[in-house]
Amino acid sequence: MANPDSLQRFTFDNSHVRGELVGLNQTLKDIFARQSYPEAVNNLLGELLAAAALLSATVKIDGLLTLQVQSNGPLRILLAETSHDGKLRGIARMDAEQDIEDGQLLGTEGQLVITIDPTKGRRYQGIVSLEGDNLAKCLEGYFKQSEQLATRLWLSCEGQVAAGFLLQELPALGEVQEEMEVDADAWTRLTCIADTVRDDELLHLDNSQLLHRLYHEEPLRLFADEGLKFSCSCSKARLSTALDQMGYEQCQEIIDEQQKIRADCQFCGQHYSFDQGDVKGLFPLESAKASGQSH
Ligand SMILES: [Zn+2]
């Protein structure tokens, strides 16, 4: 199968096109084991996770890249997040399960939100309309709309294997301009060949087999692969932002009634609990004011 749990770059010797290949297996097992989504939802989540990994390879930043699908269909939200060091996590939110089995998952209207959140620097967000369940088409639309480098994607997920493949046209450099002109149709040729790839090939051939099947006539270079794995970035500090949004009064009400506020991470199921001291720490002004009033 596609090299499991890895991201691998390749470049063509004679054209300004680069590619990325992604395969996910154990990563998906770990993510799916923490949830119980219908198979159709798992398949779409697998594709979104593969897409997130591919996109993260095209933006070289320290930080997080998130793809979030929002729709008016039975599948309300689908989210895949990846970090620059290959950690992935994902989640789905849906209406009742029987609705999922029948019609189209993503309904008639929806959007895909791409968020890039660097450790240092400003957060970037791009939004593109959904085109049915075809995430690859939708992401290609995003690159087009935001006037970035021409980019094509192929994604597939079945069972606990997801695979994906991206081609991106790089800007021509001055000194090799002449060479470029000789091979002016490279982008069209390489993407047309990629369009012949079948899902079973994408999922079941390893990276060198796949590239040989598609591009045995094109000299190319395959780089060392980078590992990918499931890992959740949740922490008590991160979950406390949810409490912050609830506000002091509601938090204090729960503490008064139940002594603790319990919150579980939606991605990995980790339990967290917050006590009176935590609430005081989160809302120092309100807490001081409230204790002042009670005396
Ligand atoms: Zn977590």
Coordinates of C-alpha atoms and ligand atoms in Angstrom, one line a residue:
M1 CA 0.0 0.0 0.0
A2 CA 0.9 3.6 -0.1
N3 CA 3.9 4.0 2.2
P4 CA 2.1 4.0 5.5
D5 CA 2.1 7.0 7.9
S6 CA 4.5 9.0 5.8
L7 CA 4.8 12.1 3.6
Q8 CA 7.2 11.9 0.7
R9 CA 8.3 14.6 -1.8
F10 CA 9.3 14.1 -5.3
T11 CA 10.5 16.4 -8.1
F12 CA 10.7 15.9 -11.8
D13 CA 14.2 16.5 -13.3
N14 CA 13.0 18.2 -16.4
S15 CA 10.0 20.3 -15.3
H16 CA 9.1 22.8 -12.6
V17 CA 6.6 20.5 -11.0
R18 CA 6.8 19.0 -7.6
G19 CA 4.8 16.3 -5.9
E20 CA 3.9 14.9 -2.5
L21 CA 2.7 11.5 -1.6
V22 CA 0.9 10.6 1.6
G23 CA -0.2 7.3 3.2
L24 CA -2.0 6.8 6.5
N25 CA -2.7 3.6 8.2
Q26 CA -1.8 3.4 12.0
T27 CA -2.7 7.1 12.2
L28 CA -6.2 6.3 11.0
K29 CA -6.5 3.3 13.3
D30 CA -5.6 5.4 16.3
I31 CA -8.1 8.2 15.3
F32 CA -11.0 5.9 14.4
A33 CA -10.5 3.8 17.6
R34 CA -11.3 6.9 19.7
Q35 CA -14.6 7.5 17.8
S36 CA -17.4 5.4 16.3
Y37 CA -18.3 7.1 13.1
P38 CA -20.1 5.3 10.2
E39 CA -17.8 4.0 7.5
A40 CA -18.7 6.7 5.0
V41 CA -17.7 9.4 7.5
N42 CA -14.4 7.6 8.3
N43 CA -13.6 7.5 4.6
L44 CA -14.2 11.2 4.2
L45 CA -12.3 12.0 7.4
G46 CA -9.4 9.8 6.1
E47 CA -9.3 11.8 2.9
L48 CA -9.4 15.1 4.8
L49 CA -6.5 14.0 7.0
A50 CA -4.5 13.0 3.9
A51 CA -5.2 16.4 2.3
A52 CA -4.1 18.2 5.5
A53 CA -0.8 16.4 5.5
L54 CA -0.3 17.2 1.8
L55 CA -1.1 20.9 2.2
S56 CA 1.2 21.2 5.2
A57 CA 4.0 20.0 3.0
T58 CA 3.3 23.0 0.7
V59 CA 3.4 25.6 3.4
K60 CA 6.6 25.6 5.3
I61 CA 5.7 27.0 8.7
D62 CA 6.1 26.0 12.3
G63 CA 2.6 25.6 13.6
L64 CA -0.8 24.1 12.8
L65 CA -2.7 23.7 9.6
T66 CA -6.4 22.9 9.9
L67 CA -9.0 21.9 7.3
Q68 CA -12.6 22.3 8.5
V69 CA -15.6 21.3 6.4
Q70 CA -18.9 22.8 7.5
S71 CA -22.1 21.7 5.7
N72 CA -25.9 21.8 5.9
G73 CA -25.9 18.0 5.4
P74 CA -26.1 15.2 8.0
L75 CA -22.3 15.6 8.4
R76 CA -22.1 19.0 10.0
I77 CA -18.4 19.3 10.7
L78 CA -15.4 17.4 9.6
L79 CA -12.0 18.6 10.9
A80 CA -8.4 17.6 10.3
E81 CA -5.5 19.2 11.9
T82 CA -1.8 18.7 11.3
S83 CA 1.3 20.1 12.9
H84 CA 4.6 20.9 11.1
D85 CA 6.2 17.9 12.8
G86 CA 3.7 15.3 11.4
K87 CA 1.2 15.0 14.2
L88 CA -2.4 14.5 13.0
R89 CA -5.8 14.6 14.7
G90 CA -9.3 14.7 13.4
I91 CA -13.0 14.7 14.3
A92 CA -16.5 14.6 12.8
R93 CA -19.8 16.0 14.1
M94 CA -23.0 14.7 12.7
D95 CA -26.8 14.4 13.0
A96 CA -28.4 11.0 13.7
E97 CA -26.6 8.1 12.2
Q98 CA -29.4 6.8 10.0
D99 CA -29.4 10.0 8.0
I100 CA -25.7 9.5 7.3
E101 CA -26.2 6.0 5.8
D102 CA -28.7 7.3 3.2
G103 CA -28.1 10.5 1.3
Q104 CA -25.2 12.7 0.5
L105 CA -23.1 13.4 3.6
L106 CA -22.4 17.0 3.0
G107 CA -25.8 18.3 1.8
T108 CA -26.3 21.0 -0.7
E109 CA -24.4 23.9 0.8
G110 CA -21.2 24.2 2.7
Q111 CA -17.7 25.5 2.9
L112 CA -14.2 24.4 3.6
V113 CA -12.1 26.6 5.8
I114 CA -8.3 26.4 5.6
T115 CA -6.5 27.8 8.7
I116 CA -2.8 28.2 9.0
D117 CA -1.8 29.0 12.6
P118 CA 1.9 29.7 12.9
T119 CA 3.6 29.4 16.3
K120 CA 4.9 32.9 15.6
G121 CA 3.2 35.4 13.3
R122 CA -0.3 35.9 12.1
R123 CA -3.1 33.4 11.6
Y124 CA -4.2 33.0 8.0
Q125 CA -7.7 31.8 6.9
G126 CA -9.0 30.9 3.5
I127 CA -12.6 29.8 2.7
V128 CA -13.9 28.0 -0.4
S129 CA -17.4 26.6 -1.3
L130 CA -17.9 22.8 -1.1
E131 CA -18.4 20.9 -4.4
G132 CA -20.4 17.9 -3.2
D133 CA -18.3 15.3 -1.4
N134 CA -15.3 15.8 -3.7
L135 CA -12.7 17.3 -1.3
A136 CA -9.9 17.2 -3.8
K137 CA -11.9 19.3 -6.3
C138 CA -12.8 21.7 -3.5
L139 CA -9.2 22.2 -2.4
E140 CA -8.1 22.7 -6.0
G141 CA -10.7 25.4 -6.2
Y142 CA -9.1 27.0 -3.1
F143 CA -5.6 27.2 -4.8
K144 CA -7.2 28.7 -7.9
Q145 CA -9.3 31.2 -6.0
S146 CA -6.5 32.4 -3.8
E147 CA -4.3 32.8 -6.9
Q148 CA -1.6 30.4 -5.5
L149 CA 0.5 28.0 -7.5
A150 CA -1.5 25.7 -9.8
T151 CA -2.2 22.6 -7.7
R152 CA -4.0 19.3 -8.2
L153 CA -4.9 16.6 -5.6
W154 CA -6.0 13.0 -5.7
L155 CA -7.3 11.5 -2.5
S156 CA -8.7 8.1 -1.5
C157 CA -9.6 6.3 1.7
E158 CA -11.0 2.8 2.3
G159 CA -11.2 1.0 5.6
Q160 CA -8.1 2.0 7.6
V161 CA -5.9 3.1 4.7
A162 CA -5.9 6.6 3.2
A163 CA -3.6 7.8 0.5
G164 CA -3.2 11.1 -1.4
F165 CA -1.0 12.7 -4.0
L166 CA -0.5 16.3 -4.9
L167 CA 1.2 18.0 -7.9
Q168 CA 2.1 21.6 -7.8
E169 CA 3.5 23.8 -10.6
L170 CA 6.5 25.8 -9.4
P171 CA 7.4 29.2 -10.7
A172 CA 10.0 29.1 -13.4
L173 CA 13.4 30.5 -12.3
G174 CA 15.2 33.0 -14.6
E175 CA 18.3 30.9 -15.5
V176 CA 16.3 27.8 -16.5
Q177 CA 13.7 29.7 -18.5
E178 CA 14.9 28.2 -21.8
E179 CA 14.6 24.7 -20.5
M180 CA 11.1 25.5 -19.3
E181 CA 10.0 26.6 -22.8
V182 CA 11.2 23.3 -24.3
D183 CA 8.9 21.5 -21.9
A184 CA 6.0 23.9 -21.8
D185 CA 3.3 21.3 -21.7
A186 CA 4.8 19.5 -18.7
W187 CA 2.1 20.5 -16.3
T188 CA -0.7 19.4 -18.6
R189 CA 1.1 16.1 -19.4
L190 CA 1.9 15.2 -15.8
T191 CA -1.6 16.0 -14.5
C192 CA -3.3 14.2 -17.3
I193 CA -1.2 11.1 -16.5
A194 CA -2.1 11.5 -12.8
D195 CA -5.8 11.6 -13.8
T196 CA -5.5 8.0 -14.9
V197 CA -4.7 6.8 -11.4
R198 CA -7.3 4.5 -9.9
D199 CA -8.3 4.4 -6.2
D200 CA -7.0 0.9 -5.7
E201 CA -3.6 1.9 -7.2
L202 CA -3.4 5.0 -4.9
L203 CA -4.3 2.9 -1.9
H204 CA -2.3 -0.3 -2.6
L205 CA 0.8 0.5 -4.5
D206 CA 3.8 1.7 -2.6
N207 CA 5.3 5.1 -3.5
S208 CA 7.9 3.9 -5.9
Q209 CA 5.5 1.5 -7.6
L210 CA 2.9 4.2 -8.0
L211 CA 5.4 6.7 -9.5
H212 CA 6.7 4.0 -11.8
R213 CA 3.2 3.2 -13.0
L214 CA 2.5 6.8 -13.7
Y215 CA 5.8 8.4 -14.6
H216 CA 8.2 5.7 -15.8
E217 CA 9.1 7.9 -18.8
E218 CA 9.8 11.0 -16.6
P219 CA 13.1 11.2 -14.7
L220 CA 12.3 12.1 -11.1
R221 CA 13.8 12.2 -7.7
L222 CA 12.2 10.8 -4.6
F223 CA 13.2 12.4 -1.3
A224 CA 13.4 10.9 2.1
D225 CA 10.0 10.4 3.7
E226 CA 8.8 12.0 6.9
G227 CA 6.8 10.2 9.5
L228 CA 3.2 11.0 10.4
K229 CA 1.3 9.8 13.5
F230 CA -1.8 10.5 15.5
S231 CA -1.1 12.8 18.4
C232 CA -3.5 15.1 20.3
S233 CA -2.3 18.5 21.2
C234 CA -4.9 19.0 23.9
S235 CA -4.0 20.3 27.4
K236 CA -5.8 21.6 30.4
A237 CA -4.7 25.1 29.4
R238 CA -6.2 24.7 25.9
L239 CA -9.5 23.3 27.2
S240 CA -9.7 26.2 29.7
T241 CA -10.4 28.5 26.7
A242 CA -13.8 26.8 26.5
L243 CA -14.4 27.7 30.1
D244 CA -13.4 31.2 29.4
Q245 CA -16.0 31.4 26.7
M246 CA -18.7 30.0 29.1
G247 CA -18.0 32.9 31.4
Y248 CA -17.5 33.2 35.2
E249 CA -21.1 32.9 36.3
Q250 CA -21.8 29.7 34.5
C251 CA -18.5 28.1 35.6
Q252 CA -19.1 29.1 39.2
E253 CA -22.7 27.7 39.1
I254 CA -21.3 24.3 38.0
I255 CA -18.6 24.4 40.8
D256 CA -21.3 25.3 43.4
E257 CA -23.5 22.4 42.3
Q258 CA -20.9 19.7 41.4
Q259 CA -17.5 20.9 42.9
K260 CA -15.8 20.2 39.6
I261 CA -16.2 21.1 35.9
R262 CA -15.6 18.0 33.8
A263 CA -14.5 18.4 30.2
D264 CA -13.3 15.7 27.8
C265 CA -11.1 16.3 24.8
Q266 CA -13.3 15.7 21.7
F267 CA -10.3 14.4 19.7
C268 CA -8.7 11.9 22.0
G269 CA -11.2 11.5 24.9
Q270 CA -8.7 12.6 27.6
H271 CA -10.6 13.7 30.8
Y272 CA -9.9 17.0 32.4
S273 CA -11.5 18.6 35.4
F274 CA -11.4 22.1 36.8
D275 CA -12.0 22.9 40.5
Q276 CA -12.7 26.1 42.4
G277 CA -9.0 27.1 42.3
D278 CA -8.9 26.8 38.5
V279 CA -12.0 29.0 38.2
K280 CA -10.4 31.6 40.5
G281 CA -7.3 31.5 38.3
L282 CA -9.3 31.9 35.1
F283 CA -11.5 34.7 36.4
P284 CA -9.5 36.5 39.1
L285 CA -11.4 39.8 39.0
E286 CA -14.9 38.3 39.0
S287 CA -13.9 35.8 41.7
A288 CA -12.5 38.6 44.0
K289 CA -15.6 40.7 43.4
A290 CA -17.9 37.8 44.2
S291 CA -16.1 36.8 47.4
G292 CA -16.1 40.5 48.4
Q293 CA -19.8 40.6 48.0
S294 CA -20.4 37.4 50.0
H295 CA -18.6 38.8 53.1
Ligands
ZN1 ZN -7.0 15.4 23.2

